[in-house]
PDB file of C-alpha atoms in Angstrom:
ATOM      1  CA  MET A 155       0.000   0.000   0.000  1.00 40.00           C
ATOM      2  CA  ILE A 156       1.131   3.552  -0.586  1.00 40.00           C
ATOM      3  CA  ARG A 157       1.502   5.444   2.629  1.00 40.00           C
ATOM      4  CA  THR A 158       0.197   8.940   2.993  1.00 39.00           C
ATOM      5  CA  CYS A 159       1.963  11.980   4.367  1.00 39.00           C
ATOM      6  CA  LEU A 160       1.007  14.661   6.819  1.00 34.00           C
ATOM      7  CA  LEU A 161      -0.281  17.799   5.172  1.00 36.00           C
ATOM      8  CA  GLY A 162       0.568  21.176   6.560  1.00 39.00           C
ATOM      9  CA  LEU A 163      -1.025  24.503   5.765  1.00 38.00           C
ATOM     10  CA  LEU A 164      -2.134  24.378   2.152  1.00 43.00           C
ATOM     11  CA  VAL A 165      -1.999  27.979   1.087  1.00 39.00           C
ATOM     12  CA  VAL A 166      -0.490  30.785   3.101  1.00 40.00           C
ATOM     13  CA  LEU A 167      -2.670  33.846   3.163  1.00 33.00           C
ATOM     14  CA  MET A 168      -1.081  37.047   2.042  1.00 34.00           C
ATOM     15  CA  SER A 169      -1.260  39.468   4.957  1.00 35.00           C
ATOM     16  CA  SER A 170      -3.217  40.357   8.055  1.00 33.00           C
ATOM     17  CA  SER A 171      -4.930  43.171   6.192  1.00 34.00           C
ATOM     18  CA  PHE A 172      -6.857  40.540   4.248  1.00 34.00           C
ATOM     19  CA  ALA A 173      -7.697  38.313   7.229  1.00 36.00           C
ATOM     20  CA  PRO A 174     -11.254  37.029   7.748  1.00 35.00           C
ATOM     21  CA  GLY A 175     -13.601  39.839   8.675  1.00 37.00           C
ATOM     22  CA  SER A 176     -11.311  42.575   7.428  1.00 38.00           C
ATOM     23  CA  SER A 177     -12.236  42.628   3.735  1.00 37.00           C
ATOM     24  CA  ALA A 178     -15.248  44.903   4.127  1.00 35.00           C
ATOM     25  CA  LEU A 179     -13.264  47.356   6.234  1.00 32.00           C
ATOM     26  CA  ALA A 180     -10.466  47.347   3.697  1.00 39.00           C
ATOM     27  CA  ALA A 181     -12.977  47.947   0.943  1.00 39.00           C
ATOM     28  CA  ARG A 182     -14.357  50.976   2.765  1.00 37.00           C
ATOM     29  CA  GLU A 183     -10.843  52.339   3.160  1.00 37.00           C
ATOM     30  CA  ILE A 184     -10.250  51.923  -0.553  1.00 41.00           C
ATOM     31  CA  GLU A 185     -13.487  53.754  -1.280  1.00 42.00           C
ATOM     32  CA  VAL A 186     -12.477  56.673   0.889  1.00 34.00           C
ATOM     33  CA  GLY A 187      -9.017  56.730  -0.640  1.00 36.00           C
ATOM     34  CA  PHE A 188     -10.447  57.070  -4.119  1.00 41.00           C
ATOM     35  CA  GLY A 189     -12.944  59.698  -2.989  1.00 39.00           C
ATOM     36  CA  ILE A 190     -15.990  57.735  -4.106  1.00 41.00           C
ATOM     37  CA  GLN A 191     -19.050  59.430  -2.648  1.00 40.00           C
ATOM     38  CA  GLN A 192     -21.891  57.588  -4.332  1.00 48.00           C
ATOM     39  CA  THR A 193     -22.204  54.912  -6.971  1.00 48.00           C
ATOM     40  CA  SER A 194     -23.577  56.322 -10.186  1.00 48.00           C
ATOM     41  CA  GLN A 195     -25.544  54.350 -12.746  1.00 43.00           C
ATOM     42  CA  ASP A 196     -23.517  56.169 -15.377  1.00 48.00           C
ATOM     43  CA  ASP A 197     -20.247  54.743 -14.020  1.00 89.00           C
ATOM     44  CA  PRO A 198     -19.999  51.010 -14.898  1.00 92.00           C
ATOM     45  CA  ASP A 199     -16.698  50.760 -12.992  1.00 93.00           C
ATOM     46  CA  ASN A 200     -18.350  51.879  -9.753  1.00 94.00           C
ATOM     47  CA  ALA A 201     -21.438  49.784 -10.446  1.00 94.00           C
ATOM     48  CA  ALA A 202     -19.414  46.584 -10.905  1.00 96.00           C
ATOM     49  CA  TYR A 203     -17.421  47.347  -7.790  1.00 96.00           C
ATOM     50  CA  LYS A 204     -20.608  47.952  -5.774  1.00 96.00           C
ATOM     51  CA  VAL A 205     -21.986  44.537  -6.760  1.00 96.00           C
ATOM     52  CA  TRP A 206     -18.746  42.903  -5.616  1.00 97.00           C
ATOM     53  CA  TYR A 207     -18.676  44.988  -2.446  1.00 96.00           C
ATOM     54  CA  GLU A 208     -22.178  43.962  -1.411  1.00 97.00           C
ATOM     55  CA  ALA A 209     -21.447  40.256  -1.973  1.00 97.00           C
ATOM     56  CA  ASN A 210     -18.214  40.535  -0.020  1.00 96.00           C
ATOM     57  CA  ALA A 211     -19.868  42.447   2.824  1.00 97.00           C
ATOM     58  CA  GLY A 212     -22.431  39.640   2.964  1.00 97.00           C
ATOM     59  CA  ASN A 213     -19.616  37.095   3.428  1.00 96.00           C
ATOM     60  CA  ASP A 214     -20.529  35.277   0.218  1.00 97.00           C
ATOM     61  CA  LEU A 215     -16.972  34.338  -0.685  1.00 98.00           C
ATOM     62  CA  PRO A 216     -17.675  32.181  -3.775  1.00 98.00           C
ATOM     63  CA  LYS A 217     -19.911  34.857  -5.294  1.00 98.00           C
ATOM     64  CA  SER A 218     -17.622  37.763  -4.435  1.00 98.00           C
ATOM     65  CA  TYR A 219     -14.644  35.835  -5.828  1.00 98.00           C
ATOM     66  CA  GLU A 220     -16.336  35.395  -9.201  1.00 98.00           C
ATOM     67  CA  LEU A 221     -17.507  39.016  -9.192  1.00 98.00           C
ATOM     68  CA  ALA A 222     -13.984  40.224  -8.471  1.00 98.00           C
ATOM     69  CA  LYS A 223     -12.645  38.235 -11.416  1.00 98.00           C
ATOM     70  CA  THR A 224     -15.400  39.623 -13.623  1.00 97.00           C
ATOM     71  CA  TYR A 225     -14.542  43.157 -12.551  1.00 97.00           C
ATOM     72  CA  LEU A 226     -10.866  42.627 -13.385  1.00 97.00           C
ATOM     73  CA  GLN A 227     -11.739  41.187 -16.778  1.00 97.00           C
ATOM     74  CA  GLU A 228     -13.963  44.140 -17.631  1.00 96.00           C
ATOM     75  CA  PHE A 229     -11.887  46.843 -15.954  1.00 96.00           C
ATOM     76  CA  PRO A 230      -8.246  45.628 -15.883  1.00 96.00           C
ATOM     77  CA  LYS A 231      -7.132  49.214 -15.210  1.00 95.00           C
ATOM     78  CA  GLY A 232     -10.187  50.263 -13.232  1.00 94.00           C
ATOM     79  CA  LYS A 233     -10.200  52.351 -10.083  1.00 94.00           C
ATOM     80  CA  TYR A 234     -10.331  49.251  -7.879  1.00 96.00           C
ATOM     81  CA  ALA A 235      -8.142  46.937  -9.955  1.00 97.00           C
ATOM     82  CA  VAL A 236      -5.061  47.315  -7.745  1.00 97.00           C
ATOM     83  CA  TYR A 237      -7.000  46.348  -4.642  1.00 97.00           C
ATOM     84  CA  LEU A 238      -8.898  43.469  -6.241  1.00 98.00           C
ATOM     85  CA  ASN A 239      -5.742  42.094  -7.856  1.00 97.00           C
ATOM     86  CA  LYS A 240      -4.476  41.608  -4.306  1.00 97.00           C
ATOM     87  CA  TRP A 241      -7.794  40.413  -2.928  1.00 98.00           C
ATOM     88  CA  VAL A 242      -8.384  37.689  -5.534  1.00 98.00           C
ATOM     89  CA  PRO A 243      -5.326  35.493  -4.719  1.00 98.00           C
ATOM     90  CA  ASN A 244      -6.158  35.686  -1.019  1.00 97.00           C
ATOM     91  CA  ALA A 245      -9.784  34.689  -1.628  1.00 98.00           C
ATOM     92  CA  ARG A 246      -8.652  31.918  -3.972  1.00 98.00           C
ATOM     93  CA  GLY A 247      -6.483  30.487  -1.210  1.00 97.00           C
ATOM     94  CA  LYS A 248      -9.406  30.419   1.210  1.00 98.00           C
ATOM     95  CA  LEU A 249     -11.674  28.730  -1.332  1.00 98.00           C
ATOM     96  CA  PHE A 250      -8.936  26.247  -2.194  1.00 98.00           C
ATOM     97  CA  ASN A 251      -8.575  25.268   1.460  1.00 97.00           C
ATOM     98  CA  LEU A 252     -12.337  24.822   1.750  1.00 98.00           C
ATOM     99  CA  ALA A 253     -12.377  22.653  -1.371  1.00 98.00           C
ATOM    100  CA  TYR A 254      -9.513  20.565  -0.016  1.00 97.00           C
ATOM    101  CA  THR A 255     -11.278  20.014   3.297  1.00 97.00           C
ATOM    102  CA  SER A 256     -14.486  18.960   1.548  1.00 98.00           C
ATOM    103  CA  LYS A 257     -12.562  16.856  -1.031  1.00 98.00           C
ATOM    104  CA  ASN A 258     -14.139  18.770  -3.899  1.00 98.00           C
ATOM    105  CA  SER A 259     -11.829  17.750  -6.729  1.00 98.00           C
ATOM    106  CA  GLU A 260     -13.501  19.844  -9.423  1.00 98.00           C
ATOM    107  CA  ALA A 261     -13.193  23.035  -7.372  1.00 98.00           C
ATOM    108  CA  LEU A 262      -9.628  22.183  -6.363  1.00 98.00           C
ATOM    109  CA  ILE A 263      -8.559  21.703  -9.963  1.00 99.00           C
ATOM    110  CA  ALA A 264     -10.307  24.858 -11.166  1.00 98.00           C
ATOM    111  CA  LEU A 265      -8.863  27.034  -8.401  1.00 99.00           C
ATOM    112  CA  GLY A 266      -5.468  25.385  -8.619  1.00 98.00           C
ATOM    113  CA  ASN A 267      -5.245  25.891 -12.360  1.00 99.00           C
ATOM    114  CA  GLU A 268      -6.072  29.573 -11.923  1.00 98.00           C
ATOM    115  CA  ALA A 269      -3.261  29.948  -9.400  1.00 98.00           C
ATOM    116  CA  LEU A 270      -0.822  27.981 -11.560  1.00 98.00           C
ATOM    117  CA  ALA A 271      -1.677  30.052 -14.615  1.00 98.00           C
ATOM    118  CA  ALA A 272      -0.411  33.065 -12.692  1.00 96.00           C
ATOM    119  CA  ASP A 273       2.551  31.201 -11.171  1.00 97.00           C
ATOM    120  CA  PRO A 274       3.362  27.810 -12.793  1.00 98.00           C
ATOM    121  CA  GLU A 275       5.845  26.986 -10.018  1.00 97.00           C
ATOM    122  CA  ASN A 276       3.499  27.658  -7.108  1.00 97.00           C
ATOM    123  CA  ILE A 277       4.341  24.591  -5.067  1.00 96.00           C
ATOM    124  CA  ASN A 278       1.838  25.595  -2.378  1.00 96.00           C
ATOM    125  CA  TYR A 279      -0.893  24.598  -4.840  1.00 98.00           C
ATOM    126  CA  LEU A 280       0.882  21.761  -6.662  1.00 98.00           C
ATOM    127  CA  LEU A 281       1.593  19.718  -3.526  1.00 96.00           C
ATOM    128  CA  PRO A 282      -1.987  19.506  -2.209  1.00 96.00           C
ATOM    129  CA  LEU A 283      -3.379  19.032  -5.716  1.00 98.00           C
ATOM    130  CA  ALA A 284      -1.109  16.049  -6.364  1.00 98.00           C
ATOM    131  CA  GLN A 285      -1.595  14.682  -2.860  1.00 96.00           C
ATOM    132  CA  HIS A 286      -5.386  14.898  -2.895  1.00 98.00           C
ATOM    133  CA  LEU A 287      -5.956  13.427  -6.355  1.00 98.00           C
ATOM    134  CA  ASN A 288      -3.564  10.521  -5.802  1.00 98.00           C
ATOM    135  CA  ILE A 289      -4.746   9.588  -2.318  1.00 97.00           C
ATOM    136  CA  ASN A 290      -8.466  10.206  -2.636  1.00 98.00           C
ATOM    137  CA  GLU A 291      -8.993   9.228  -6.259  1.00 98.00           C
ATOM    138  CA  VAL A 292      -6.321   7.443  -8.301  1.00 97.00           C
ATOM    139  CA  ASN A 293      -5.042   5.215  -5.479  1.00 95.00           C
ATOM    140  CA  ALA A 294      -8.302   4.946  -3.556  1.00 96.00           C
ATOM    141  CA  ARG A 295     -10.127   1.627  -3.192  1.00 95.00           C
ATOM    142  CA  PRO A 296     -11.792   1.329  -5.610  1.00 96.00           C
ATOM    143  CA  PRO A 297      -9.773   3.732  -7.750  1.00 96.00           C
ATOM    144  CA  ASN A 298     -11.377   6.732  -9.396  1.00 97.00           C
ATOM    145  CA  LEU A 299      -9.515   7.610 -12.587  1.00 97.00           C
ATOM    146  CA  THR A 300     -11.641  10.625 -13.530  1.00 97.00           C
ATOM    147  CA  HIS A 301      -8.727  12.983 -12.921  1.00 98.00           C
ATOM    148  CA  ALA A 302      -5.851  10.549 -13.472  1.00 97.00           C
ATOM    149  CA  THR A 303      -4.316  12.735 -16.172  1.00 98.00           C
ATOM    150  CA  GLU A 304      -4.401  15.813 -13.951  1.00 98.00           C
ATOM    151  CA  ALA A 305      -3.007  13.830 -11.019  1.00 98.00           C
ATOM    152  CA  GLU A 306      -0.033  12.649 -13.049  1.00 98.00           C
ATOM    153  CA  GLY A 307       0.641  16.127 -14.394  1.00 98.00           C
ATOM    154  CA  TYR A 308       0.561  17.778 -10.968  1.00 99.00           C
ATOM    155  CA  THR A 309       2.717  15.006  -9.502  1.00 99.00           C
ATOM    156  CA  ARG A 310       5.432  15.308 -12.132  1.00 99.00           C
ATOM    157  CA  ARG A 311       5.500  19.085 -11.751  1.00 98.00           C
ATOM    158  CA  ALA A 312       5.653  18.857  -7.959  1.00 98.00           C
ATOM    159  CA  VAL A 313       8.480  16.303  -8.099  1.00 98.00           C
ATOM    160  CA  LYS A 314      10.490  18.481 -10.456  1.00 98.00           C
ATOM    161  CA  LEU A 315      10.177  21.456  -8.115  1.00 97.00           C
ATOM    162  CA  LEU A 316      10.980  19.441  -4.976  1.00 96.00           C
ATOM    163  CA  GLU A 317      14.032  17.935  -6.653  1.00 96.00           C
ATOM    164  CA  SER A 318      15.223  21.441  -7.547  1.00 95.00           C
ATOM    165  CA  GLY A 319      15.093  22.386  -3.867  1.00 93.00           C
ATOM    166  CA  LYS A 320      11.898  24.423  -3.931  1.00 94.00           C
ATOM    167  CA  LYS A 321       9.898  24.267  -0.719  1.00 92.00           C
ATOM    168  CA  PRO A 322       6.394  25.360   0.248  1.00 91.00           C
ATOM    169  CA  VAL A 323       6.105  28.496   2.339  1.00 85.00           C
ATOM    170  CA  GLU A 324       4.999  26.470   5.353  1.00 79.00           C
ATOM    171  CA  ALA A 325       7.669  23.789   4.902  1.00 73.00           C
ATOM    172  CA  ALA A 326       7.508  22.824   8.575  1.00 70.00           C
ATOM    173  CA  GLY A 327       3.997  21.504   8.028  1.00 75.00           C
ATOM    174  CA  TRP A 328       5.165  19.024   5.403  1.00 81.00           C
ATOM    175  CA  LYS A 329       7.354  15.956   5.779  1.00 86.00           C
ATOM    176  CA  LEU A 330       9.071  16.689   2.501  1.00 89.00           C
ATOM    177  CA  ASN A 331      11.126  13.487   2.248  1.00 91.00           C
ATOM    178  CA  GLU A 332       8.047  11.359   2.849  1.00 93.00           C
ATOM    179  CA  THR A 333       6.032  13.483   0.444  1.00 93.00           C
ATOM    180  CA  LEU A 334       8.646  13.182  -2.304  1.00 96.00           C
ATOM    181  CA  ALA A 335       9.006   9.446  -1.659  1.00 97.00           C
ATOM    182  CA  TYR A 336       5.246   9.051  -1.985  1.00 97.00           C
ATOM    183  CA  PHE A 337       5.251  10.928  -5.288  1.00 98.00           C
ATOM    184  CA  TYR A 338       8.114   8.732  -6.521  1.00 99.00           C
ATOM    185  CA  GLN A 339       6.022   5.686  -5.656  1.00 98.00           C
ATOM    186  CA  VAL A 340       3.065   7.135  -7.547  1.00 98.00           C
ATOM    187  CA  LEU A 341       5.212   7.764 -10.624  1.00 99.00           C
ATOM    188  CA  GLY A 342       6.735   4.303 -10.273  1.00 98.00           C
ATOM    189  CA  GLY A 343       3.245   2.832 -10.394  1.00 97.00           C
ATOM    190  CA  ILE A 344       2.396   4.857 -13.495  1.00 97.00           C
ATOM    191  CA  GLU A 345       5.551   3.706 -15.289  1.00 98.00           C
ATOM    192  CA  LEU A 346       4.858   0.119 -14.229  1.00 97.00           C
ATOM    193  CA  ARG A 347       1.350   0.236 -15.699  1.00 95.00           C
ATOM    194  CA  ASN A 348       2.835   1.668 -18.896  1.00 96.00           C
ATOM    195  CA  ASN A 349       5.363  -1.202 -18.949  1.00 96.00           C
ATOM    196  CA  ASN A 350       8.294   1.215 -18.600  1.00 98.00           C
ATOM    197  CA  LEU A 351      10.016  -1.057 -16.117  1.00 98.00           C
ATOM    198  CA  ASP A 352      13.398   0.681 -16.038  1.00 98.00           C
ATOM    199  CA  SER A 353      11.724   3.989 -15.197  1.00 98.00           C
ATOM    200  CA  ALA A 354       9.512   2.294 -12.619  1.00 99.00           C
ATOM    201  CA  VAL A 355      12.523   0.776 -10.865  1.00 98.00           C
ATOM    202  CA  GLU A 356      14.295   4.134 -10.947  1.00 98.00           C
ATOM    203  CA  TYR A 357      11.417   5.850  -9.157  1.00 99.00           C
ATOM    204  CA  TYR A 358      11.066   3.102  -6.549  1.00 99.00           C
ATOM    205  CA  GLU A 359      14.819   3.192  -5.918  1.00 98.00           C
ATOM    206  CA  LYS A 360      14.699   6.972  -5.450  1.00 98.00           C
ATOM    207  CA  ALA A 361      11.847   6.556  -2.988  1.00 98.00           C
ATOM    208  CA  GLY A 362      13.803   3.959  -1.027  1.00 98.00           C
ATOM    209  CA  LYS A 363      16.831   6.224  -0.751  1.00 98.00           C
ATOM    210  CA  ILE A 364      15.088   9.297   0.615  1.00 96.00           C
ATOM    211  CA  ASP A 365      12.659   7.380   2.856  1.00 97.00           C
ATOM    212  CA  PRO A 366      14.396   4.095   3.749  1.00 97.00           C
ATOM    213  CA  ALA A 367      11.758   3.257   6.361  1.00 97.00           C
ATOM    214  CA  ASN A 368       9.064   2.906   3.708  1.00 97.00           C
ATOM    215  CA  ALA A 369       8.663  -0.799   2.967  1.00 98.00           C
ATOM    216  CA  PHE A 370       6.471  -0.306  -0.093  1.00 98.00           C
ATOM    217  CA  SER A 371       9.346   1.028  -2.196  1.00 98.00           C
ATOM    218  CA  PHE A 372      11.407  -2.124  -1.618  1.00 99.00           C
ATOM    219  CA  PHE A 373       8.433  -4.409  -2.112  1.00 99.00           C
ATOM    220  CA  SER A 374       7.654  -2.777  -5.460  1.00 99.00           C
ATOM    221  CA  SER A 375      11.181  -2.744  -6.866  1.00 99.00           C
ATOM    222  CA  GLY A 376      11.685  -6.318  -5.651  1.00 99.00           C
ATOM    223  CA  ARG A 377       8.569  -7.421  -7.498  1.00 98.00           C
ATOM    224  CA  ILE A 378       9.956  -6.028 -10.768  1.00 99.00           C
ATOM    225  CA  TYR A 379      13.295  -7.754 -10.239  1.00 99.00           C
ATOM    226  CA  GLN A 380      11.547 -11.021  -9.422  1.00 98.00           C
ATOM    227  CA  ASP A 381       9.700 -10.808 -12.732  1.00 98.00           C
ATOM    228  CA  ARG A 382      13.026 -10.222 -14.480  1.00 98.00           C
ATOM    229  CA  TYR A 383      14.464 -13.224 -12.663  1.00 99.00           C
ATOM    230  CA  LEU A 384      11.638 -15.506 -13.802  1.00 98.00           C
ATOM    231  CA  LYS A 385      12.002 -14.337 -17.398  1.00 98.00           C
ATOM    232  CA  ALA A 386      15.771 -14.824 -17.267  1.00 98.00           C
ATOM    233  CA  VAL A 387      15.285 -18.352 -15.901  1.00 98.00           C
ATOM    234  CA  GLU A 388      12.855 -19.136 -18.710  1.00 98.00           C
ATOM    235  CA  LYS A 389      15.341 -17.807 -21.239  1.00 98.00           C
ATOM    236  CA  TYR A 390      18.162 -19.860 -19.707  1.00 97.00           C
ATOM    237  CA  GLN A 391      16.133 -23.060 -19.590  1.00 97.00           C
ATOM    238  CA  ALA A 392      15.276 -22.632 -23.267  1.00 97.00           C
ATOM    239  CA  ILE A 393      18.949 -23.227 -24.043  1.00 96.00           C
ATOM    240  CA  PRO A 394      19.621 -26.923 -24.829  1.00 96.00           C
ATOM    241  CA  SER A 395      20.854 -28.805 -21.761  1.00 94.00           C
ATOM    242  CA  GLU A 396      24.045 -29.946 -23.508  1.00 94.00           C
ATOM    243  CA  GLU A 397      24.998 -26.306 -24.010  1.00 95.00           C
ATOM    244  CA  ARG A 398      24.136 -25.348 -20.448  1.00 94.00           C
ATOM    245  CA  ASN A 399      26.155 -28.271 -19.067  1.00 93.00           C
ATOM    246  CA  ALA A 400      29.118 -27.947 -21.403  1.00 94.00           C
ATOM    247  CA  ALA A 401      32.565 -27.833 -19.805  1.00 91.00           C
ATOM    248  CA  THR A 402      33.121 -24.489 -21.503  1.00 93.00           C
ATOM    249  CA  PRO A 403      29.722 -22.863 -22.153  1.00 93.00           C
ATOM    250  CA  ARG A 404      29.287 -20.446 -25.013  1.00 95.00           C
ATOM    251  CA  ALA A 405      29.421 -16.718 -24.223  1.00 96.00           C
ATOM    252  CA  GLN A 406      25.689 -16.426 -24.802  1.00 96.00           C
ATOM    253  CA  VAL A 407      24.993 -19.145 -22.240  1.00 96.00           C
ATOM    254  CA  GLU A 408      27.222 -17.456 -19.668  1.00 96.00           C
ATOM    255  CA  ALA A 409      25.607 -14.087 -20.326  1.00 97.00           C
ATOM    256  CA  THR A 410      22.131 -15.540 -19.831  1.00 98.00           C
ATOM    257  CA  LEU A 411      23.163 -17.228 -16.585  1.00 98.00           C
ATOM    258  CA  LYS A 412      24.595 -13.905 -15.418  1.00 98.00           C
ATOM    259  CA  GLU A 413      21.199 -12.309 -16.033  1.00 98.00           C
ATOM    260  CA  VAL A 414      19.621 -14.975 -13.829  1.00 98.00           C
ATOM    261  CA  HIS A 415      22.093 -14.383 -10.999  1.00 98.00           C
ATOM    262  CA  GLU A 416      21.899 -10.584 -11.135  1.00 98.00           C
ATOM    263  CA  ALA A 417      18.106 -10.562 -11.105  1.00 99.00           C
ATOM    264  CA  ALA A 418      18.047 -13.057  -8.223  1.00 99.00           C
ATOM    265  CA  ASP A 419      20.491 -10.966  -6.186  1.00 99.00           C
ATOM    266  CA  ALA A 420      18.569  -7.755  -6.884  1.00 99.00           C
ATOM    267  CA  THR A 421      15.327  -9.416  -5.786  1.00 99.00           C
ATOM    268  CA  LEU A 422      16.952 -10.666  -2.595  1.00 99.00           C
ATOM    269  CA  ASP A 423      18.412  -7.259  -1.787  1.00 99.00           C
ATOM    270  CA  ARG A 424      15.062  -5.449  -2.059  1.00 99.00           C
ATOM    271  CA  TRP A 425      12.880  -8.081  -0.480  1.00 99.00           C
ATOM    272  CA  ILE A 426      15.189  -8.719   2.451  1.00 99.00           C
ATOM    273  CA  LYS A 427      14.876  -4.992   3.238  1.00 99.00           C
ATOM    274  CA  PHE A 428      11.107  -5.279   2.865  1.00 99.00           C
ATOM    275  CA  LEU A 429      10.947  -8.258   5.237  1.00 99.00           C
ATOM    276  CA  LYS A 430      13.132  -6.495   7.791  1.00 99.00           C
ATOM    277  CA  LEU A 431      10.981  -3.358   7.752  1.00 98.00           C
ATOM    278  CA  THR A 432       7.764  -5.354   8.162  1.00 98.00           C
ATOM    279  CA  ALA A 433       9.023  -7.895  10.696  1.00 98.00           C
ATOM    280  CA  SER A 434       7.396  -6.221  13.703  1.00 96.00           C
ATOM    281  CA  ASN A 435       4.616  -4.344  11.917  1.00 95.00           C
ATOM    282  CA  ASN A 436       3.221  -6.378   9.058  1.00 97.00           C
ATOM    283  CA  THR A 437       0.545  -4.482   7.156  1.00 97.00           C
ATOM    284  CA  TYR A 438       0.862  -6.728   4.094  1.00 98.00           C
ATOM    285  CA  GLY A 439      -0.855  -9.837   5.469  1.00 97.00           C
ATOM    286  CA  ASP A 440      -0.209 -13.078   3.570  1.00 98.00           C
ATOM    287  CA  THR A 441       1.750 -11.196   0.923  1.00 98.00           C
ATOM    288  CA  ARG A 442       4.662 -10.927   3.334  1.00 98.00           C
ATOM    289  CA  SER A 443       4.643 -14.696   3.901  1.00 98.00           C
ATOM    290  CA  ARG A 444       4.771 -15.337   0.164  1.00 98.00           C
ATOM    291  CA  VAL A 445       7.645 -12.888  -0.206  1.00 99.00           C
ATOM    292  CA  GLN A 446       9.548 -14.695   2.543  1.00 98.00           C
ATOM    293  CA  GLU A 447       8.989 -18.048   0.837  1.00 98.00           C
ATOM    294  CA  THR A 448      10.450 -16.652  -2.376  1.00 98.00           C
ATOM    295  CA  VAL A 449      13.391 -15.135  -0.507  1.00 99.00           C
ATOM    296  CA  ALA A 450      14.092 -18.478   1.181  1.00 99.00           C
ATOM    297  CA  GLU A 451      14.178 -20.274  -2.186  1.00 98.00           C
ATOM    298  CA  LEU A 452      16.327 -17.647  -3.891  1.00 98.00           C
ATOM    299  CA  TYR A 453      18.728 -17.391  -0.970  1.00 99.00           C
ATOM    300  CA  LYS A 454      19.199 -21.151  -0.958  1.00 98.00           C
ATOM    301  CA  TYR A 455      19.883 -21.015  -4.706  1.00 98.00           C
ATOM    302  CA  ARG A 456      22.438 -18.221  -4.408  1.00 98.00           C
ATOM    303  CA  HIS A 457      23.936 -19.267  -1.052  1.00 98.00           C
ATOM    304  CA  PRO A 458      23.661 -23.074  -0.896  1.00 98.00           C
ATOM    305  CA  ASP A 459      26.245 -23.329   1.892  1.00 98.00           C
ATOM    306  CA  THR A 460      24.295 -21.037   4.252  1.00 98.00           C
ATOM    307  CA  PRO A 461      20.651 -21.282   3.132  1.00 98.00           C
ATOM    308  CA  ASP A 462      19.175 -19.981   6.390  1.00 97.00           C
ATOM    309  CA  ALA A 463      21.495 -17.014   6.861  1.00 98.00           C
ATOM    310  CA  TYR A 464      18.866 -14.650   5.480  1.00 98.00           C
ATOM    311  CA  LEU A 465      16.848 -15.125   8.685  1.00 98.00           C
ATOM    312  CA  GLU A 466      19.360 -12.973  10.552  1.00 98.00           C
ATOM    313  CA  LEU A 467      19.143 -10.331   7.852  1.00 98.00           C
ATOM    314  CA  ILE A 468      15.385  -9.875   8.185  1.00 98.00           C
ATOM    315  CA  LYS A 469      15.298  -9.418  11.950  1.00 97.00           C
ATOM    316  CA  PRO A 470      13.993  -5.982  12.976  1.00 93.00           C
TER     317      PRO A 470
END
């Protein structure tokens, strides 16, 4: 199973001047500053602002957010454009947090895409978008693939930024190594489903390095190597027995046997780590027992003189 990570604050609000309950006051201050005495029907700028102002004063955040965007579209250089250009990102952050709490994927994506259009590297939006869609949809039970394309896109963008050293504003609220490891696991699963096995292994190996306590990474990479081992064995056994048992085997025979040994050793390395990590806290049920049976057989094959030595290696 893919483990989840603790989420911190999703979007940091801009300043105390835009805190809850202060928007109406700020709006009045803006009005006074511009010397607006009364809204005139002949002034569409003032009329549009008044509609927004009334919705905002009534604490209707979704409505006032849309009205503010409409105002900025119609009056990009209007009298209140400077103020509303600052208000909109703050309101978007509040709505985004509400959508995250209620698991409203459609609203999250819409609001997130608006924020990312303004700042494509806004990791404060990319992280929760990728986290939510992967945990609550793509990797849920049963899975919901409605937004699988968006989930993959956000995940790849978030990984790229995290790898470059970019951190969310409230970095203390995130366990960044665990978060990045989780995203690597997600991408490993995508590559595995697309039969890009080398890429899948690469992502699982990255996950194991930055979060070595996460058993799933080693289970997953070990499963790929086991499949390679079985295919290498099949390939080797297809060689005529007289060639396999020759005093001096052909180079092709030796190369195929080397594939068998390397895949077996790689499987053992990953699955011994998996067994060790799950020895005292097994969340994999019977799967762990089957992995141990395979490890016992492979270890005996590769270490016939000490077939039970692996038991020491898997102790917690």
